[in-house]
Amino acid sequence: MRILLLGYGKMGKAIEKLAVRAHHTISGKIEEDNKADLARFSAKNTDVAIEFSQPDAAFNNIRYCLENSIPVVSGTTGWLEKKPVLDEICLKNKGAFFYASNFSIGVNLFFDLNEKLARLMRPFNYHVTMEEIHHTEKKDEPSGTAITLAEGIVRENKNFTGWHLGNGEEHKISINAKREGQVPGTHSVKYGSTIDDIEIKHTAHSREGFAKGALSVAKWMVNKKGVLSMKDFLKTE
């Protein structure tokens, strides 16, 4: 498989390491200082693009690929207000676009557990708080994973109307975002009351789980069409 890496930070390097070990080819690496080189890539020399760049670069990177018949696997967060536009471009061009806020299989199981717990807690009077901890180089907060968790709770538990960063609003989930050292990612969800607390937590020990998941999705994307997500991928696992 010929893989174009859009973004060559910590995740890009982790994906490259696993890809080369699995005998895939890196067709190119696009960063801020060589972004003009993206024009050299097409379906003729690339089978899939894996995009972990920056929020301000993600939209244009993905749009170029979709308009040039390159399937895209994206995990960049902090730009999702523009995603509906890319979904339309994907469908118009009969392309393939896969987005996930987190590619770890463990985190996606955690998403399911989070939604099931939210359903169980519907009849009870608990306040929900969340905490996410990431490395100091992460630009967006809260993390895309934290937002996915919060949206899952709101969808399954009508006691909550949304989420916000920090503390305060009633009927909204409070998310506390911390940036510390080189933490790959820790997320916790706590239901609290005056009587007791119930808490679930996921802790990533390295980026390898994220990179392995992204590479697995990229292989799965061969011959796929449309706007896809982890729910589509996990149906086949």
Coordinates of C-alpha atoms in Angstrom, one line a residue:
M1 CA 0.0 0.0 0.0
R2 CA 1.3 3.5 -0.9
I3 CA 0.6 5.9 1.9
L4 CA 0.8 9.7 1.8
L5 CA 1.3 11.2 5.3
L6 CA -0.4 14.5 5.7
G7 CA 1.4 15.8 8.8
Y8 CA 4.7 14.4 10.1
G9 CA 4.6 15.1 13.8
K10 CA 4.5 12.4 16.5
M11 CA 1.6 10.6 15.0
G12 CA 2.9 10.8 11.5
K13 CA 6.3 9.3 12.6
A14 CA 4.5 6.6 14.6
I15 CA 2.4 5.6 11.6
E16 CA 5.4 5.6 9.3
K17 CA 7.3 3.3 11.6
L18 CA 4.5 0.7 11.7
A19 CA 3.8 1.1 8.0
V20 CA 7.4 0.4 7.0
R21 CA 7.6 -2.6 9.4
A22 CA 4.5 -4.0 7.6
H23 CA 6.2 -3.4 4.1
H24 CA 4.0 -0.6 3.0
T25 CA 5.5 2.4 1.0
I26 CA 5.4 6.0 2.1
S27 CA 4.7 7.9 -1.1
G28 CA 5.3 11.3 0.6
K29 CA 5.2 13.4 3.7
I30 CA 3.5 16.8 3.7
E31 CA 4.2 19.4 6.4
E32 CA 3.8 23.1 6.6
D33 CA 7.2 23.9 5.0
N34 CA 6.5 21.7 1.9
K35 CA 2.7 22.0 1.6
A36 CA 3.0 23.0 -2.1
D37 CA 4.3 19.5 -2.9
L38 CA 0.8 18.1 -2.2
A39 CA 0.1 19.0 -5.9
R40 CA 2.4 16.2 -6.9
F41 CA 0.2 13.4 -5.5
S42 CA -2.7 11.7 -7.1
A43 CA -4.3 8.2 -7.3
K44 CA -1.5 7.3 -9.7
N45 CA 1.1 7.4 -7.0
T46 CA -0.9 7.1 -3.8
D47 CA -3.4 4.5 -2.5
V48 CA -4.5 6.4 0.7
A49 CA -3.7 9.5 2.6
I50 CA -3.4 9.4 6.4
E51 CA -4.0 12.9 7.8
F52 CA -2.7 13.9 11.3
S53 CA -1.7 17.5 10.6
Q54 CA -2.9 20.8 12.3
P55 CA -6.4 22.2 12.6
D56 CA -5.7 25.1 10.2
A57 CA -4.2 22.7 7.5
A58 CA -6.6 19.8 7.7
F59 CA -9.5 21.1 5.6
N60 CA -7.3 22.0 2.6
N61 CA -5.3 18.8 2.8
I62 CA -8.4 16.6 2.8
R63 CA -10.2 18.6 0.2
Y64 CA -7.2 18.3 -2.2
C65 CA -7.1 14.5 -1.8
L66 CA -10.9 14.0 -2.2
E67 CA -10.8 16.1 -5.4
N68 CA -8.0 14.1 -6.7
S69 CA -9.4 10.6 -6.0
I70 CA -7.2 9.8 -3.0
P71 CA -9.0 8.1 -0.1
V72 CA -8.4 9.9 3.2
V73 CA -8.2 8.7 6.8
S74 CA -8.2 11.7 9.1
G75 CA -7.7 12.0 12.8
T76 CA -7.0 15.7 13.2
T77 CA -9.2 17.5 15.7
G78 CA -10.2 21.1 16.2
W79 CA -11.7 21.9 12.8
L80 CA -14.8 19.8 12.6
E81 CA -17.2 22.7 12.0
K82 CA -16.1 22.4 8.4
K83 CA -16.5 18.6 8.1
P84 CA -20.0 18.7 6.5
V85 CA -18.4 20.6 3.5
L86 CA -15.8 17.8 3.1
D87 CA -18.5 15.1 3.4
E88 CA -20.3 16.8 0.4
I89 CA -17.1 17.0 -1.6
C90 CA -16.5 13.3 -0.9
L91 CA -19.9 12.2 -2.1
K92 CA -19.8 14.5 -5.1
N93 CA -16.5 13.0 -6.2
K94 CA -17.5 9.5 -5.3
G95 CA -14.5 9.3 -3.0
A96 CA -13.8 7.8 0.4
F97 CA -13.4 9.8 3.6
F98 CA -12.9 8.3 7.0
Y99 CA -12.8 10.5 10.1
A100 CA -12.4 9.5 13.8
S101 CA -11.5 11.6 16.8
N102 CA -9.5 8.6 18.1
F103 CA -8.2 5.5 16.3
S104 CA -7.5 3.4 19.4
I105 CA -9.6 0.3 19.5
G106 CA -9.6 0.6 23.3
V107 CA -10.9 4.1 23.2
N108 CA -13.7 3.1 20.8
L109 CA -14.7 0.4 23.2
F110 CA -14.6 3.1 25.9
F111 CA -17.0 5.2 23.7
D112 CA -19.5 2.4 23.7
L113 CA -19.2 1.9 27.5
N114 CA -19.7 5.6 28.0
E115 CA -22.9 5.6 26.0
K116 CA -24.2 2.5 27.8
L117 CA -23.5 4.1 31.2
A118 CA -25.2 7.3 30.1
R119 CA -28.3 5.3 29.3
L120 CA -28.2 3.6 32.7
M121 CA -27.9 6.9 34.5
R122 CA -31.0 8.6 32.9
P123 CA -33.3 8.1 35.8
F124 CA -30.9 9.3 38.5
N125 CA -29.8 12.7 39.7
Y126 CA -26.0 12.8 39.1
H127 CA -23.8 15.6 37.8
V128 CA -21.3 14.7 35.1
T129 CA -17.8 16.0 34.9
M130 CA -15.0 15.0 32.5
E131 CA -11.2 15.4 32.5
E132 CA -8.8 15.0 29.7
I133 CA -5.0 15.1 29.9
H134 CA -2.7 15.4 26.9
H135 CA 0.8 16.5 26.0
T136 CA 1.7 20.2 26.0
E137 CA 2.0 20.3 22.2
K138 CA -1.7 19.5 21.6
K139 CA -3.2 22.7 20.2
D140 CA -6.9 22.2 20.7
E141 CA -8.9 21.8 23.9
P142 CA -10.9 20.0 24.8
S143 CA -9.7 17.0 22.9
G144 CA -11.7 15.5 20.0
T145 CA -12.0 12.4 22.1
A146 CA -13.5 14.3 25.0
I147 CA -16.0 16.0 22.7
T148 CA -17.0 12.6 21.3
L149 CA -17.5 11.3 24.9
A150 CA -19.6 14.3 25.8
E151 CA -21.7 14.1 22.7
G152 CA -22.3 10.4 23.4
I153 CA -23.6 11.3 26.9
V154 CA -25.9 14.1 25.5
R155 CA -27.3 11.8 22.9
E156 CA -28.1 9.0 25.4
N157 CA -29.1 11.0 28.5
K158 CA -31.6 13.9 28.0
N159 CA -30.7 15.3 31.4
F160 CA -27.8 17.0 29.7
T161 CA -28.1 19.6 26.9
G162 CA -24.5 20.0 25.9
W163 CA -20.9 20.5 27.2
H164 CA -18.6 23.3 28.1
L165 CA -15.0 23.8 28.9
G166 CA -14.5 24.4 32.6
N167 CA -17.0 24.5 35.4
G168 CA -20.4 26.2 35.7
E169 CA -23.5 25.6 33.7
E170 CA -26.3 23.4 35.0
H171 CA -27.4 20.6 32.7
K172 CA -24.2 20.8 30.7
I173 CA -21.2 18.5 31.1
S174 CA -18.1 20.2 32.5
I175 CA -14.8 19.3 30.7
N176 CA -11.5 20.0 32.4
A177 CA -8.6 20.0 29.9
K178 CA -5.0 19.7 31.2
R179 CA -1.7 19.8 29.2
E180 CA 1.1 18.0 30.9
G181 CA 4.5 16.7 29.7
Q182 CA 4.3 14.0 27.0
V183 CA 1.0 12.4 28.1
P184 CA -0.5 10.5 25.1
G185 CA -4.0 10.8 26.3
T186 CA -6.1 10.2 29.5
H187 CA -9.9 10.6 29.6
S188 CA -12.2 10.1 32.6
V189 CA -16.0 10.5 33.0
K190 CA -17.4 10.9 36.5
Y191 CA -21.0 10.9 37.7
G192 CA -21.1 12.6 41.0
S193 CA -23.7 13.0 43.8
T194 CA -23.8 13.8 47.5
I195 CA -24.0 10.1 48.1
D196 CA -21.4 8.6 45.8
D197 CA -19.4 8.8 42.6
I198 CA -19.2 6.5 39.6
E199 CA -16.2 6.9 37.3
I200 CA -14.9 5.3 34.1
K201 CA -11.4 6.1 32.7
H202 CA -9.2 5.3 29.7
T203 CA -5.4 5.8 29.8
A204 CA -3.2 5.5 26.7
H205 CA 0.3 4.4 27.5
S206 CA 1.8 5.3 24.0
R207 CA 0.8 6.5 20.6
E208 CA 1.2 3.0 19.1
G209 CA -2.4 2.1 19.6
F210 CA -3.6 5.2 17.7
A211 CA -1.1 4.6 14.9
K212 CA -1.9 0.9 14.6
G213 CA -5.6 1.7 14.4
A214 CA -5.1 4.3 11.7
L215 CA -3.0 1.9 9.6
S216 CA -5.6 -0.8 10.0
V217 CA -8.4 1.5 8.8
A218 CA -6.2 2.6 5.9
K219 CA -5.9 -1.0 4.8
W220 CA -9.6 -1.5 5.2
M221 CA -10.4 1.5 3.1
V222 CA -9.2 -0.2 -0.1
N223 CA -12.2 -0.2 -2.6
K224 CA -14.5 1.6 -0.1
K225 CA -16.6 4.6 -1.0
G226 CA -18.5 7.3 0.9
V227 CA -18.2 9.0 4.3
L228 CA -17.1 6.4 6.8
S229 CA -16.5 6.2 10.6
M230 CA -15.3 3.9 13.3
K231 CA -18.8 2.4 13.6
D232 CA -18.4 1.2 10.0
F233 CA -15.0 -0.2 10.6
L234 CA -15.8 -2.0 13.8
K235 CA -18.7 -3.8 12.2
T236 CA -16.1 -5.9 10.3
E237 CA -13.8 -6.5 13.2

